[in-house]
Amino acid sequence: MTSTILSRRPGFGRVRTQRPWLYLTSLVLVGLLFVVAVAAPWLAPADPNAADLGAALAGPSGEHLLGADGSGRDVLSRLILGSRTALFGPLGVVVFSTVLGVAVGVAAGWRGGWLDSVLSRGSELLLAFPGLLLAILFVALYGDGLLAPVLALSLAYLPYVSRLARSLTLVERERPYLAAYRVQGFSGLSICLRHLVPNIAPVVLAQCTLNFGYALLDLAALSYLGLGVAPLTPDWGVMVNTGQSAVLQGQPLSAIIPCAAIVATVVAVNVVGEYWADRVARRQR
């Protein structure tokens, strides 16, 4: 189960191991992106929603370093402010799905029996719903905004984390050190929280980084379709949507820039995640 979820393209890990600069560059890029997202209100050079029709589709200049979109809004400012929803949204998905998934998976693997059967069947039921379809349903029920898609995708990603945690728990609970703690009278909850969960955390963390990239793409797709954040909210997916008309007019920059930001972020996060997965796999051999 673990090897399936943490699968990698053949040879990619070997290339990365020989070139650690790729991992370090990706890690620095991810760190800088989160710093930019946190400090976005102070880093944006202009109001991201201030329209200037006289500067519509303007190219890069001293006033607009990355140009302006079809409404004359500063692309750089919208890109910087858009990093908040683009990064914090997937982070919320990863946090919620990981906390709940680990709790469900560890409980199922540790207790076994009927509880394992019920929780496992529930996870399989969630797997039957595509994440984007579930998010669209939540948006239809609760309206626009980031909360509904984040909650829906958290439920969609929960089974992957819970199944991984369950498989790791089934292996870990047979270790002699856990049997020793049980003999000493420690409760199952104490053993799981203090010893089992920290030992499976590296594998789960590696899976989380991969889930982050997928969640970023899903949320960007929802925003592109107009089902995520409100239309005026700076967001990379919304920027791609509003910039597609400019592509037909021969001014693709306002659409290419957010696309490049999405691709660069997903690639960087996946490189970091696969590097950690390689480290975990080598440590377990």
PDB file of C-alpha atoms in Angstrom:
ATOM      1  CA  MET A   1       0.000   0.000   0.000  1.00  0.00           C
ATOM      2  CA  THR A   2       2.740   2.428   0.940  1.00  0.00           C
ATOM      3  CA  SER A   3       4.756   1.843  -2.186  1.00  0.00           C
ATOM      4  CA  THR A   4       1.659   2.312  -4.312  1.00  0.00           C
ATOM      5  CA  ILE A   5       0.683   5.638  -2.822  1.00  0.00           C
ATOM      6  CA  LEU A   6       4.218   6.977  -2.798  1.00  0.00           C
ATOM      7  CA  SER A   7       4.979   5.779  -6.312  1.00  0.00           C
ATOM      8  CA  ARG A   8       7.510   7.699  -8.368  1.00  0.00           C
ATOM      9  CA  ARG A   9       8.454   7.826 -12.034  1.00  0.00           C
ATOM     10  CA  PRO A  10      11.274   5.336 -12.758  1.00  0.00           C
ATOM     11  CA  GLY A  11      14.670   6.942 -12.545  1.00  0.00           C
ATOM     12  CA  PHE A  12      13.435  10.347 -11.374  1.00  0.00           C
ATOM     13  CA  GLY A  13      14.590   9.769  -7.797  1.00  0.00           C
ATOM     14  CA  ARG A  14      18.037   8.696  -9.014  1.00  0.00           C
ATOM     15  CA  VAL A  15      18.467  11.867 -11.051  1.00  0.00           C
ATOM     16  CA  ARG A  16      17.381  13.987  -8.133  1.00  0.00           C
ATOM     17  CA  THR A  17      19.715  12.187  -5.717  1.00  0.00           C
ATOM     18  CA  GLN A  18      22.636  12.907  -8.007  1.00  0.00           C
ATOM     19  CA  ARG A  19      21.584  16.554  -8.303  1.00  0.00           C
ATOM     20  CA  PRO A  20      20.546  17.758  -4.829  1.00  0.00           C
ATOM     21  CA  TRP A  21      20.426  21.321  -6.160  1.00  0.00           C
ATOM     22  CA  LEU A  22      17.061  20.497  -7.717  1.00  0.00           C
ATOM     23  CA  TYR A  23      15.610  19.604  -4.324  1.00  0.00           C
ATOM     24  CA  LEU A  24      17.228  22.596  -2.613  1.00  0.00           C
ATOM     25  CA  THR A  25      16.030  24.966  -5.332  1.00  0.00           C
ATOM     26  CA  SER A  26      12.497  23.602  -5.061  1.00  0.00           C
ATOM     27  CA  LEU A  27      12.557  23.848  -1.273  1.00  0.00           C
ATOM     28  CA  VAL A  28      13.727  27.469  -1.412  1.00  0.00           C
ATOM     29  CA  LEU A  29      11.062  28.277  -4.009  1.00  0.00           C
ATOM     30  CA  VAL A  30       8.299  26.768  -1.880  1.00  0.00           C
ATOM     31  CA  GLY A  31       9.569  28.643   1.176  1.00  0.00           C
ATOM     32  CA  LEU A  32       9.683  31.955  -0.724  1.00  0.00           C
ATOM     33  CA  LEU A  33       6.171  31.428  -2.040  1.00  0.00           C
ATOM     34  CA  PHE A  34       4.797  30.972   1.465  1.00  0.00           C
ATOM     35  CA  VAL A  35       6.688  34.060   2.661  1.00  0.00           C
ATOM     36  CA  VAL A  36       5.180  36.027  -0.220  1.00  0.00           C
ATOM     37  CA  ALA A  37       1.718  34.683   0.603  1.00  0.00           C
ATOM     38  CA  VAL A  38       2.004  35.719   4.254  1.00  0.00           C
ATOM     39  CA  ALA A  39       3.384  39.186   3.443  1.00  0.00           C
ATOM     40  CA  ALA A  40       1.254  39.690   0.301  1.00  0.00           C
ATOM     41  CA  PRO A  41      -0.687  42.794   1.510  1.00  0.00           C
ATOM     42  CA  TRP A  42       2.608  44.601   2.131  1.00  0.00           C
ATOM     43  CA  LEU A  43       4.418  43.347  -0.991  1.00  0.00           C
ATOM     44  CA  ALA A  44       1.754  44.134  -3.609  1.00  0.00           C
ATOM     45  CA  PRO A  45       2.762  47.356  -5.397  1.00  0.00           C
ATOM     46  CA  ALA A  46      -0.827  48.379  -6.225  1.00  0.00           C
ATOM     47  CA  ASP A  47      -4.450  47.676  -5.422  1.00  0.00           C
ATOM     48  CA  PRO A  48      -5.134  44.327  -7.161  1.00  0.00           C
ATOM     49  CA  ASN A  49      -8.730  45.338  -7.969  1.00  0.00           C
ATOM     50  CA  ALA A  50      -8.038  48.894  -9.130  1.00  0.00           C
ATOM     51  CA  ALA A  51      -9.165  48.998 -12.769  1.00  0.00           C
ATOM     52  CA  ASP A  52      -7.599  51.353 -15.283  1.00  0.00           C
ATOM     53  CA  LEU A  53      -9.173  50.858 -18.701  1.00  0.00           C
ATOM     54  CA  GLY A  54      -6.545  53.105 -20.222  1.00  0.00           C
ATOM     55  CA  ALA A  55      -3.901  50.515 -19.297  1.00  0.00           C
ATOM     56  CA  ALA A  56      -5.918  47.470 -20.380  1.00  0.00           C
ATOM     57  CA  LEU A  57      -3.648  44.699 -21.688  1.00  0.00           C
ATOM     58  CA  ALA A  58      -0.625  46.953 -21.259  1.00  0.00           C
ATOM     59  CA  GLY A  59       2.722  45.216 -21.464  1.00  0.00           C
ATOM     60  CA  PRO A  60       5.418  45.265 -18.787  1.00  0.00           C
ATOM     61  CA  SER A  61       6.437  48.784 -17.823  1.00  0.00           C
ATOM     62  CA  GLY A  62       7.655  50.783 -14.877  1.00  0.00           C
ATOM     63  CA  GLU A  63       4.083  51.230 -13.668  1.00  0.00           C
ATOM     64  CA  HIS A  64       3.051  47.603 -14.271  1.00  0.00           C
ATOM     65  CA  LEU A  65       6.085  45.331 -13.993  1.00  0.00           C
ATOM     66  CA  LEU A  66       4.210  42.299 -15.366  1.00  0.00           C
ATOM     67  CA  GLY A  67       1.706  44.243 -17.395  1.00  0.00           C
ATOM     68  CA  ALA A  68      -2.030  44.674 -16.863  1.00  0.00           C
ATOM     69  CA  ASP A  69      -5.030  42.465 -17.560  1.00  0.00           C
ATOM     70  CA  GLY A  70      -8.080  43.204 -19.706  1.00  0.00           C
ATOM     71  CA  SER A  71      -9.498  45.524 -17.033  1.00  0.00           C
ATOM     72  CA  GLY A  72      -6.225  47.366 -16.495  1.00  0.00           C
ATOM     73  CA  ARG A  73      -5.514  45.713 -13.142  1.00  0.00           C
ATOM     74  CA  ASP A  74      -1.891  45.194 -12.168  1.00  0.00           C
ATOM     75  CA  VAL A  75      -0.933  41.565 -12.898  1.00  0.00           C
ATOM     76  CA  LEU A  76       1.937  41.511 -10.400  1.00  0.00           C
ATOM     77  CA  SER A  77      -0.283  42.692  -7.554  1.00  0.00           C
ATOM     78  CA  ARG A  78      -2.962  40.137  -8.390  1.00  0.00           C
ATOM     79  CA  LEU A  79      -0.307  37.426  -8.672  1.00  0.00           C
ATOM     80  CA  ILE A  80       1.106  38.266  -5.229  1.00  0.00           C
ATOM     81  CA  LEU A  81      -2.313  38.503  -3.544  1.00  0.00           C
ATOM     82  CA  GLY A  82      -3.487  35.423  -5.422  1.00  0.00           C
ATOM     83  CA  SER A  83      -0.727  33.379  -3.811  1.00  0.00           C
ATOM     84  CA  ARG A  84      -2.686  33.494  -0.561  1.00  0.00           C
ATOM     85  CA  THR A  85      -5.672  31.516  -1.816  1.00  0.00           C
ATOM     86  CA  ALA A  86      -3.474  29.410  -4.111  1.00  0.00           C
ATOM     87  CA  LEU A  87      -1.286  28.223  -1.217  1.00  0.00           C
ATOM     88  CA  PHE A  88      -3.402  28.515   1.918  1.00  0.00           C
ATOM     89  CA  GLY A  89      -6.351  26.729   0.320  1.00  0.00           C
ATOM     90  CA  PRO A  90      -4.364  23.551  -0.485  1.00  0.00           C
ATOM     91  CA  LEU A  91      -2.674  23.838   2.900  1.00  0.00           C
ATOM     92  CA  GLY A  92      -6.096  23.737   4.556  1.00  0.00           C
ATOM     93  CA  VAL A  93      -7.026  20.674   2.488  1.00  0.00           C
ATOM     94  CA  VAL A  94      -3.814  18.910   3.496  1.00  0.00           C
ATOM     95  CA  VAL A  95      -4.157  19.784   7.198  1.00  0.00           C
ATOM     96  CA  PHE A  96      -7.810  18.718   7.493  1.00  0.00           C
ATOM     97  CA  SER A  97      -7.436  15.546   5.428  1.00  0.00           C
ATOM     98  CA  THR A  98      -4.235  14.532   7.213  1.00  0.00           C
ATOM     99  CA  VAL A  99      -5.495  15.074  10.762  1.00  0.00           C
ATOM    100  CA  LEU A 100      -8.770  13.246  10.116  1.00  0.00           C
ATOM    101  CA  GLY A 101      -7.180  10.629   7.864  1.00  0.00           C
ATOM    102  CA  VAL A 102      -4.469   9.712  10.353  1.00  0.00           C
ATOM    103  CA  ALA A 103      -7.035   9.514  13.160  1.00  0.00           C
ATOM    104  CA  VAL A 104      -9.310   7.236  11.104  1.00  0.00           C
ATOM    105  CA  GLY A 105      -6.465   5.096   9.746  1.00  0.00           C
ATOM    106  CA  VAL A 106      -4.719   4.610  13.080  1.00  0.00           C
ATOM    107  CA  ALA A 107      -8.006   3.781  14.842  1.00  0.00           C
ATOM    108  CA  ALA A 108      -8.903   1.247  12.145  1.00  0.00           C
ATOM    109  CA  GLY A 109      -5.468  -0.371  12.091  1.00  0.00           C
ATOM    110  CA  TRP A 110      -4.977  -0.406  15.860  1.00  0.00           C
ATOM    111  CA  ARG A 111      -8.416  -1.640  16.930  1.00  0.00           C
ATOM    112  CA  GLY A 112      -9.227  -3.892  13.970  1.00  0.00           C
ATOM    113  CA  GLY A 113     -12.441  -5.912  14.017  1.00  0.00           C
ATOM    114  CA  TRP A 114     -15.766  -4.258  13.327  1.00  0.00           C
ATOM    115  CA  LEU A 115     -14.338  -0.740  13.705  1.00  0.00           C
ATOM    116  CA  ASP A 116     -11.787  -1.455  10.990  1.00  0.00           C
ATOM    117  CA  SER A 117     -14.527  -2.794   8.712  1.00  0.00           C
ATOM    118  CA  VAL A 118     -16.805   0.215   9.250  1.00  0.00           C
ATOM    119  CA  LEU A 119     -14.065   2.810   8.775  1.00  0.00           C
ATOM    120  CA  SER A 120     -12.599   1.020   5.762  1.00  0.00           C
ATOM    121  CA  ARG A 121     -15.985   0.770   4.047  1.00  0.00           C
ATOM    122  CA  GLY A 122     -16.581   4.457   4.776  1.00  0.00           C
ATOM    123  CA  SER A 123     -13.247   5.346   3.156  1.00  0.00           C
ATOM    124  CA  GLU A 124     -14.119   3.266   0.110  1.00  0.00           C
ATOM    125  CA  LEU A 125     -17.446   5.076  -0.135  1.00  0.00           C
ATOM    126  CA  LEU A 126     -15.672   8.446  -0.204  1.00  0.00           C
ATOM    127  CA  LEU A 127     -13.328   7.145  -2.891  1.00  0.00           C
ATOM    128  CA  ALA A 128     -16.344   6.647  -5.143  1.00  0.00           C
ATOM    129  CA  PHE A 129     -16.882  10.435  -5.328  1.00  0.00           C
ATOM    130  CA  PRO A 130     -14.430  12.387  -7.541  1.00  0.00           C
ATOM    131  CA  GLY A 131     -12.928  15.297  -5.629  1.00  0.00           C
ATOM    132  CA  LEU A 132     -13.971  17.979  -8.126  1.00  0.00           C
ATOM    133  CA  LEU A 133     -17.522  16.647  -8.320  1.00  0.00           C
ATOM    134  CA  LEU A 134     -17.793  16.686  -4.521  1.00  0.00           C
ATOM    135  CA  ALA A 135     -16.421  20.244  -4.445  1.00  0.00           C
ATOM    136  CA  ILE A 136     -18.955  21.388  -7.051  1.00  0.00           C
ATOM    137  CA  LEU A 137     -21.730  19.845  -4.935  1.00  0.00           C
ATOM    138  CA  PHE A 138     -20.517  21.690  -1.826  1.00  0.00           C
ATOM    139  CA  VAL A 139     -20.310  24.990  -3.728  1.00  0.00           C
ATOM    140  CA  ALA A 140     -23.872  24.476  -5.005  1.00  0.00           C
ATOM    141  CA  LEU A 141     -25.071  23.848  -1.447  1.00  0.00           C
ATOM    142  CA  TYR A 142     -23.072  26.485   0.466  1.00  0.00           C
ATOM    143  CA  GLY A 143     -22.280  29.127  -2.146  1.00  0.00           C
ATOM    144  CA  ASP A 144     -19.094  30.737  -3.392  1.00  0.00           C
ATOM    145  CA  GLY A 145     -16.010  31.032  -1.248  1.00  0.00           C
ATOM    146  CA  LEU A 146     -12.943  29.045  -0.366  1.00  0.00           C
ATOM    147  CA  LEU A 147     -14.357  27.179   2.638  1.00  0.00           C
ATOM    148  CA  ALA A 148     -16.757  24.903   0.754  1.00  0.00           C
ATOM    149  CA  PRO A 149     -14.180  23.614  -1.782  1.00  0.00           C
ATOM    150  CA  VAL A 150     -11.577  23.137   0.956  1.00  0.00           C
ATOM    151  CA  LEU A 151     -13.968  21.060   3.062  1.00  0.00           C
ATOM    152  CA  ALA A 152     -15.083  19.026   0.045  1.00  0.00           C
ATOM    153  CA  LEU A 153     -11.544  18.282  -1.128  1.00  0.00           C
ATOM    154  CA  SER A 154     -10.526  17.448   2.443  1.00  0.00           C
ATOM    155  CA  LEU A 155     -13.157  14.718   2.455  1.00  0.00           C
ATOM    156  CA  ALA A 156     -12.040  13.578  -0.994  1.00  0.00           C
ATOM    157  CA  TYR A 157      -8.388  13.305   0.067  1.00  0.00           C
ATOM    158  CA  LEU A 158      -9.143  11.771   3.471  1.00  0.00           C
ATOM    159  CA  PRO A 159      -9.390   8.130   2.221  1.00  0.00           C
ATOM    160  CA  TYR A 160      -5.909   8.243   0.677  1.00  0.00           C
ATOM    161  CA  VAL A 161      -4.369   9.379   3.956  1.00  0.00           C
ATOM    162  CA  SER A 162      -6.455   7.037   6.090  1.00  0.00           C
ATOM    163  CA  ARG A 163      -5.604   3.977   3.990  1.00  0.00           C
ATOM    164  CA  LEU A 164      -1.919   4.847   4.146  1.00  0.00           C
ATOM    165  CA  ALA A 165      -2.089   5.378   7.918  1.00  0.00           C
ATOM    166  CA  ARG A 166      -4.008   2.127   8.369  1.00  0.00           C
ATOM    167  CA  SER A 167      -1.468   0.082   6.393  1.00  0.00           C
ATOM    168  CA  LEU A 168       1.415   1.630   8.338  1.00  0.00           C
ATOM    169  CA  THR A 169      -0.367   0.989  11.641  1.00  0.00           C
ATOM    170  CA  LEU A 170      -0.963  -2.673  10.795  1.00  0.00           C
ATOM    171  CA  VAL A 171       2.775  -3.097  10.297  1.00  0.00           C
ATOM    172  CA  GLU A 172       3.852  -0.937  13.218  1.00  0.00           C
ATOM    173  CA  ARG A 173       1.569  -2.451  15.836  1.00  0.00           C
ATOM    174  CA  GLU A 174       3.384  -5.790  15.518  1.00  0.00           C
ATOM    175  CA  ARG A 175       6.714  -4.222  16.495  1.00  0.00           C
ATOM    176  CA  PRO A 176       8.191  -5.519  19.758  1.00  0.00           C
ATOM    177  CA  TYR A 177       8.542  -2.052  21.280  1.00  0.00           C
ATOM    178  CA  LEU A 178       4.783  -1.479  21.109  1.00  0.00           C
ATOM    179  CA  ALA A 179       4.140  -4.860  22.688  1.00  0.00           C
ATOM    180  CA  ALA A 180       6.474  -3.832  25.502  1.00  0.00           C
ATOM    181  CA  TYR A 181       4.466  -0.675  26.139  1.00  0.00           C
ATOM    182  CA  ARG A 182       1.246  -2.709  26.237  1.00  0.00           C
ATOM    183  CA  VAL A 183       2.776  -5.098  28.780  1.00  0.00           C
ATOM    184  CA  GLN A 184       3.758  -2.123  30.942  1.00  0.00           C
ATOM    185  CA  GLY A 185       0.118  -1.075  31.097  1.00  0.00           C
ATOM    186  CA  PHE A 186       0.123   1.951  28.783  1.00  0.00           C
ATOM    187  CA  SER A 187      -3.247   2.666  27.203  1.00  0.00           C
ATOM    188  CA  GLY A 188      -3.757   2.236  23.492  1.00  0.00           C
ATOM    189  CA  LEU A 189      -4.409   5.971  23.076  1.00  0.00           C
ATOM    190  CA  SER A 190      -1.169   6.869  24.831  1.00  0.00           C
ATOM    191  CA  ILE A 191       0.856   4.385  22.778  1.00  0.00           C
ATOM    192  CA  CYS A 192      -0.621   5.651  19.509  1.00  0.00           C
ATOM    193  CA  LEU A 193      -0.154   9.346  20.252  1.00  0.00           C
ATOM    194  CA  ARG A 194       3.288   9.153  21.831  1.00  0.00           C
ATOM    195  CA  HIS A 195       4.948   6.396  19.831  1.00  0.00           C
ATOM    196  CA  LEU A 196       3.033   5.015  16.843  1.00  0.00           C
ATOM    197  CA  VAL A 197       1.993   8.284  15.177  1.00  0.00           C
ATOM    198  CA  PRO A 198       5.486   9.871  15.420  1.00  0.00           C
ATOM    199  CA  ASN A 199       6.968   6.759  13.807  1.00  0.00           C
ATOM    200  CA  ILE A 200       4.610   6.791  10.818  1.00  0.00           C
ATOM    201  CA  ALA A 201       4.729  10.593  10.483  1.00  0.00           C
ATOM    202  CA  PRO A 202       7.627  10.727   7.941  1.00  0.00           C
ATOM    203  CA  VAL A 203       5.744   8.576   5.422  1.00  0.00           C
ATOM    204  CA  VAL A 204       2.514  10.515   5.963  1.00  0.00           C
ATOM    205  CA  LEU A 205       4.373  13.822   5.596  1.00  0.00           C
ATOM    206  CA  ALA A 206       5.823  12.720   2.265  1.00  0.00           C
ATOM    207  CA  GLN A 207       2.312  11.856   1.075  1.00  0.00           C
ATOM    208  CA  CYS A 208       1.050  15.252   2.275  1.00  0.00           C
ATOM    209  CA  THR A 209       3.447  17.148   0.023  1.00  0.00           C
ATOM    210  CA  LEU A 210       2.167  15.205  -2.983  1.00  0.00           C
ATOM    211  CA  ASN A 211      -1.439  15.831  -1.957  1.00  0.00           C
ATOM    212  CA  PHE A 212      -0.686  19.551  -1.706  1.00  0.00           C
ATOM    213  CA  GLY A 213       0.147  19.764  -5.399  1.00  0.00           C
ATOM    214  CA  TYR A 214      -2.994  17.889  -6.410  1.00  0.00           C
ATOM    215  CA  ALA A 215      -5.136  20.086  -4.146  1.00  0.00           C
ATOM    216  CA  LEU A 216      -3.611  23.235  -5.641  1.00  0.00           C
ATOM    217  CA  LEU A 217      -4.549  22.064  -9.135  1.00  0.00           C
ATOM    218  CA  ASP A 218      -8.083  21.127  -8.061  1.00  0.00           C
ATOM    219  CA  LEU A 219      -8.725  24.479  -6.368  1.00  0.00           C
ATOM    220  CA  ALA A 220      -7.246  26.389  -9.322  1.00  0.00           C
ATOM    221  CA  ALA A 221      -9.527  24.426 -11.653  1.00  0.00           C
ATOM    222  CA  LEU A 222     -12.566  25.292  -9.536  1.00  0.00           C
ATOM    223  CA  SER A 223     -11.603  28.976  -9.514  1.00  0.00           C
ATOM    224  CA  TYR A 224     -11.118  28.866 -13.274  1.00  0.00           C
ATOM    225  CA  LEU A 225     -14.644  27.480 -13.631  1.00  0.00           C
ATOM    226  CA  GLY A 226     -15.983  30.240 -11.379  1.00  0.00           C
ATOM    227  CA  LEU A 227     -16.853  27.822  -8.570  1.00  0.00           C
ATOM    228  CA  GLY A 228     -14.144  28.726  -6.084  1.00  0.00           C
ATOM    229  CA  VAL A 229     -13.419  32.152  -4.676  1.00  0.00           C
ATOM    230  CA  ALA A 230     -15.479  35.208  -5.589  1.00  0.00           C
ATOM    231  CA  PRO A 231     -14.667  36.586  -9.073  1.00  0.00           C
ATOM    232  CA  LEU A 232     -13.061  39.806  -7.752  1.00  0.00           C
ATOM    233  CA  THR A 233     -10.807  37.928  -5.321  1.00  0.00           C
ATOM    234  CA  PRO A 234      -7.218  37.721  -6.604  1.00  0.00           C
ATOM    235  CA  ASP A 235      -6.583  34.065  -7.373  1.00  0.00           C
ATOM    236  CA  TRP A 236      -4.376  32.300  -9.896  1.00  0.00           C
ATOM    237  CA  GLY A 237      -7.241  30.236 -11.303  1.00  0.00           C
ATOM    238  CA  VAL A 238      -9.409  33.339 -11.675  1.00  0.00           C
ATOM    239  CA  MET A 239      -6.508  35.127 -13.397  1.00  0.00           C
ATOM    240  CA  VAL A 240      -6.265  32.341 -15.972  1.00  0.00           C
ATOM    241  CA  ASN A 241     -10.002  32.621 -16.586  1.00  0.00           C
ATOM    242  CA  THR A 242      -9.997  36.394 -17.016  1.00  0.00           C
ATOM    243  CA  GLY A 243      -6.829  36.276 -19.118  1.00  0.00           C
ATOM    244  CA  GLN A 244      -8.031  33.764 -21.694  1.00  0.00           C
ATOM    245  CA  SER A 245      -9.880  36.431 -23.663  1.00  0.00           C
ATOM    246  CA  ALA A 246      -6.653  38.426 -23.905  1.00  0.00           C
ATOM    247  CA  VAL A 247      -4.953  35.402 -25.500  1.00  0.00           C
ATOM    248  CA  LEU A 248      -7.334  35.688 -28.463  1.00  0.00           C
ATOM    249  CA  GLN A 249      -6.331  39.344 -28.788  1.00  0.00           C
ATOM    250  CA  GLY A 250      -2.650  38.483 -29.003  1.00  0.00           C
ATOM    251  CA  GLN A 251      -1.829  39.485 -25.410  1.00  0.00           C
ATOM    252  CA  PRO A 252      -1.290  36.172 -23.586  1.00  0.00           C
ATOM    253  CA  LEU A 253       0.892  37.483 -20.764  1.00  0.00           C
ATOM    254  CA  SER A 254      -1.922  37.967 -18.231  1.00  0.00           C
ATOM    255  CA  ALA A 255      -2.890  34.279 -18.657  1.00  0.00           C
ATOM    256  CA  ILE A 256       0.583  32.793 -19.061  1.00  0.00           C
ATOM    257  CA  ILE A 257       1.971  34.295 -15.846  1.00  0.00           C
ATOM    258  CA  PRO A 258      -0.554  32.661 -13.438  1.00  0.00           C
ATOM    259  CA  CYS A 259      -0.287  29.401 -15.402  1.00  0.00           C
ATOM    260  CA  ALA A 260       3.482  29.479 -14.964  1.00  0.00           C
ATOM    261  CA  ALA A 261       3.065  30.191 -11.241  1.00  0.00           C
ATOM    262  CA  ILE A 262       0.747  27.177 -10.838  1.00  0.00           C
ATOM    263  CA  VAL A 263       3.067  24.859 -12.773  1.00  0.00           C
ATOM    264  CA  ALA A 264       6.201  26.040 -10.955  1.00  0.00           C
ATOM    265  CA  THR A 265       4.567  25.633  -7.543  1.00  0.00           C
ATOM    266  CA  VAL A 266       3.197  22.160  -8.247  1.00  0.00           C
ATOM    267  CA  VAL A 267       6.513  20.956  -9.692  1.00  0.00           C
ATOM    268  CA  ALA A 268       8.500  22.389  -6.777  1.00  0.00           C
ATOM    269  CA  VAL A 269       6.197  20.839  -4.166  1.00  0.00           C
ATOM    270  CA  ASN A 270       6.251  17.464  -5.944  1.00  0.00           C
ATOM    271  CA  VAL A 271      10.049  17.485  -6.155  1.00  0.00           C
ATOM    272  CA  VAL A 272      10.247  18.138  -2.418  1.00  0.00           C
ATOM    273  CA  GLY A 273       7.639  15.456  -1.702  1.00  0.00           C
ATOM    274  CA  GLU A 274       9.307  12.830  -3.869  1.00  0.00           C
ATOM    275  CA  TYR A 275      12.694  13.608  -2.325  1.00  0.00           C
ATOM    276  CA  TRP A 276      11.241  13.039   1.143  1.00  0.00           C
ATOM    277  CA  ALA A 277       9.554   9.865  -0.092  1.00  0.00           C
ATOM    278  CA  ASP A 278      12.931   8.626  -1.364  1.00  0.00           C
ATOM    279  CA  ARG A 279      14.524   9.375   1.995  1.00  0.00           C
ATOM    280  CA  VAL A 280      11.796   7.490   3.842  1.00  0.00           C
ATOM    281  CA  ALA A 281      12.022   4.518   1.456  1.00  0.00           C
ATOM    282  CA  ARG A 282      15.820   4.281   1.867  1.00  0.00           C
ATOM    283  CA  ARG A 283      15.513   4.505   5.651  1.00  0.00           C
ATOM    284  CA  GLN A 284      13.006   1.632   5.727  1.00  0.00           C
ATOM    285  CA  ARG A 285      15.154  -0.758   3.671  1.00  0.00           C
TER     286      ARG A 285
END
